[in-house]
Amino acid sequence: MTDAQTPGSPSAGLEPRPHQRITPVPEHSREAALTVAVAAALTRGGVLAHVLQGCAQAVVEHLDAAFARVWTLNEAEQVLELQASAGMYTHLDGPHGRVPVGAFKIGMIASQRRPHLTNEVVADPRVSDHAWALREGMVAFAGYPLVVEGRLVGVMAMFARRPLSDATLDALGAVADGIALAVAREWMEQERDRALSDALEARQQAEEQAAELEMQAEELQTQALQLEEAQVELEMQAQELQQANEELGRGAERMGFMMDSMPQKVWTADAAGNVNFFNQRWLEYTGLSTEELRDWGWQRIIHPDDWDENLRVWQNSIATGDDFQLEHRFRRRDGAYRWHLSRGVAQRDGAGTIRMWVGTNTEIDEQKRNEQALRTSEARYRLVTRATNDVIWDWDLSTDELLWNETLETTFGYSPADVPPIIQFWYDHVHSEDRDRVVEGIHAVIDGGGETWSDGYRFLRTDGRYAEVLDRGIVNRDPSGTPLRMIGSMQDVTERRREEAERERLLSLARTERERLEQIFTAAPAVMAIYTGPDHVVTLVNPTWAETVGKPDAVGRPFREVFPEFAESGLFALLDEVYETGRPYVDPEVTVPMERWESGELEETSWNLVWLPLPAREGQAERDILVHAVEVTQQVRARRAVDAAREAAEDANRVKSGFLATMSHELRTPLNAMIGYTDLLQMGVPEPIPDGPREQVRRIGLSARHLLQLIEEILTFSRLEAGREVLQAEEVDLSEVVQEVRAILQPLASEKGLHFDLHHSEELSSMETDPRKLRQILINLVGNAVKFTEEGMVALSVRRDDGWIVFNVRDTGIGIDPEHLEAIFEPFQQVETERAKRAHGTGLGLSVSRRLTRLMGGELVVESTLGKGSTFTLRLPMRAAPMAQGEAP
Ligand code: ADP
């Protein structure tokens, strides 16, 4: 026990222990206890009959007597009168109420003044009523004459149902001596009191007589003499009393001697609590003298940690007179402290005043240690049950009581305080399908002498679901093998089972996946293989690999050896790099020479190739590279053919453009000469010509102009095609441009009877653009409008829209089929209709116009309704933004 656990002080961590603990008196100290109890009864004082009753009771209590009796001697009548009777008979007026000295065994003990002791009551001739003794099971009888200084004062006797030991008989003898002394003292006190009252009565009478018979001097004299005699008598009585007291003192000495010879530690203290006596056992135990221990000297043998509590209890008893009981440690002579149970009882006189204290101290060290060990192991058990996640149960097999720890609540939801503490609760919550098996199993272990049991089953939770549990128990048996209790622990393995199932599911999933992967590997139309280790040994190939690559015995050989024809390709170094860096190599087109089927010929092959390093497999140092390749030899060949054809076509185109440009230039010079001369002829230079030939000259001029326009368009187109058309932006007077266009086309419109409408707002004075190109586009658009319109009008309008100049060319002509709206911007595209006259164009005008527009940073679009007319809209930026170099028109 630690310092914190001195009696009465609160103790940390453990349950408070009862302040007073009842400890059975050890067998060997039965006599000691008797002696103390008798001593206590004797010293308590009061009416003699009560004192004797106390002694008889003590004998019955401490010696387990059937009954005990005390008779005192009526000296005058020589009759023993029953004064006290305890045990199975307590009446005083039965047949043994008055026993003449010499009669029966009691009277015989008195007359012979010798104790009579027997452990064979039934065989004893002195026992008168053998039938009674047999019936009551009496075994032992002990009777003692009560004798003081040769004077018989009474008899003490007892019957017991068990044999009495020598030690008991010795103790009884001492008790008898004590009782005899008490009776004798009582007698002497009675005699003294009687003598005193006699004397007082006599003196009173004498005084009365003296008062009445003053004259009767003689008489008075006589009375005085009588008084003197009475006083002498009184003195004698007093002397006798003195003697009796000395006797009593010697008796007390004998009591001390008795106490000394007791195996128990005994002490006495006066009413104020000053300890004045320690028996021999005490002195031996502590190695100290009475002088060292008396009064408060015993403090030195109390454990310092226990002292405060000890003092408190003892002072409380001194103050209140209450008995006390206390557990504390005393220091043995060797310095070791041992636990004792100490009791103290106040001894009172007839008036209830405390006369003294008597106490005993019983060593309980071993019990205390056992108790402590038990408490520690219980505490540990509680701690363990609290610390574990398992549900711990404790089943008392004799009562079927079953207790759970707190985990029952955290695991299954039941509060241990709320569930009935019986085994039935467990039975009831096991799944009905498991119950019979589980209950039979556990009982087979208990009844079959087994020690351990375990089982798995389903256990109902508070939420109505069943938990999968694993339960284990240990049977505890007494030495004869009888099962006493069973302690077990239950684990909720629902989660574990679920995880196991999940793992199983994932495993089978992985297996399926693996099979699928194998299928893919086998059935894939791509070449697939695994190269292993730094030498890239071909370890696995799929059927496609085997068929396509045409290396029948590749497996098991290094890459370099399988493909010696790759030596020049750089692939060996690349593959090493993939292996060392772990970075994949992807090339959609690797072209290498390859020899298939040992043909002896190198074939130019192309592959869409992936080399993918795989993470190292567990327990394997060498890494794998997954090969995935699709042969693209045919595609590469086809593409190369197409490329070659395109290049040839582009070359031809360039030649054609060059040819056209040259041709156009060569054609323009003679055409200009033709136009010049026809103009002169029409003007009558060098001389006027008649109307008929003049009309023919005009037509020659028109056709020449038309031809020139065509040549201009072709020239522009070829320049655009060749990317040689350059933008030459300048500030342009808009009205000038539109008037020019009008001047050129008004005559044609008028000729066809068409109204020519021109509309442009005055404030639109100028813009920055290439005027030649703008003019060319507008002439083309307005020209088309006139060309494809038979009646109605053509209109040209100009407006501004933010930073843009918007030109609209509208006509009421034949319109364009919606499905041709985009085609007309393609070069050499003309819409074939009855009304359109193909001969009048090249199909290049719109194509050239749109390309020029884009070159100038603008856009050209058309809206048209077949049969109703068309509107072309040209949008150009007000400020020329030259196009980036190389951006195609
Ligand atoms: P061309 O006028 O030399 O045939 P264009 O490229 O200028 O070549 O025009 C291509 C075709 O677009 C014309 O042949 C004609 O069918 C159609 N087209 C152009 N402008 C108009 C228009 N205003 N109305 C009807 N059709 C037109």
Coordinates of N, CA and C in Angstrom, one line a residue, residues 34 37-38 50-63 68 70 84-87 90:
L34 N -10.6 -13.9 24.9 CA -11.4 -14.2 26.1 C -10.9 -13.5 27.2
A37 N -11.7 -9.9 27.0 CA -13.1 -9.6 27.2 C -13.5 -9.8 28.7
V38 N -12.9 -10.8 29.3 CA -13.3 -11.0 30.8 C -12.7 -9.8 31.6
H50 N -24.3 -8.3 37.1 CA -24.0 -7.9 35.7 C -22.6 -8.2 35.2
V51 N -21.7 -8.0 36.2 CA -20.3 -8.3 35.9 C -20.1 -9.8 35.5
L52 N -20.8 -10.6 36.4 CA -20.6 -12.0 36.2 C -21.3 -12.5 34.9
Q53 N -22.4 -11.9 34.6 CA -23.1 -12.2 33.4 C -22.2 -11.9 32.2
G54 N -21.5 -10.7 32.3 CA -20.6 -10.3 31.2 C -19.5 -11.4 31.0
C55 N -19.0 -11.9 32.2 CA -17.9 -12.9 32.1 C -18.5 -14.1 31.4
A56 N -19.7 -14.6 31.8 CA -20.3 -15.8 31.3 C -20.5 -15.6 29.8
Q57 N -20.9 -14.5 29.4 CA -21.2 -14.2 28.0 C -19.8 -14.2 27.2
A58 N -18.8 -13.7 27.8 CA -17.5 -13.7 27.2 C -17.0 -15.1 26.9
V59 N -17.3 -16.0 28.0 CA -16.8 -17.4 27.8 C -17.6 -18.0 26.6
V60 N -18.9 -17.8 26.6 CA -19.7 -18.4 25.5 C -19.2 -17.9 24.2
E61 N -19.0 -16.5 24.1 CA -18.7 -16.0 22.8 C -17.3 -16.4 22.3
H62 N -16.4 -16.4 23.2 CA -15.0 -16.6 22.8 C -14.6 -18.0 22.7
L63 N -15.2 -18.9 23.6 CA -14.8 -20.3 23.5 C -15.9 -21.1 22.8
A68 N -22.5 -21.1 29.7 CA -21.6 -20.9 30.8 C -22.4 -20.4 32.0
V70 N -22.2 -19.0 36.4 CA -21.4 -18.6 37.6 C -22.4 -18.6 38.8
A84 N -25.2 -15.9 37.2 CA -25.1 -15.5 35.7 C -25.2 -16.8 34.9
S85 N -25.9 -16.7 33.8 CA -26.1 -17.8 32.9 C -26.1 -17.3 31.5
A86 N -25.2 -17.8 30.6 CA -25.2 -17.3 29.2 C -25.1 -18.4 28.3
G87 N -25.6 -18.2 27.1 CA -25.6 -19.3 26.1 C -27.0 -19.9 25.9
T90 N -30.4 -19.1 29.8 CA -30.1 -17.8 30.4 C -31.0 -17.6 31.7

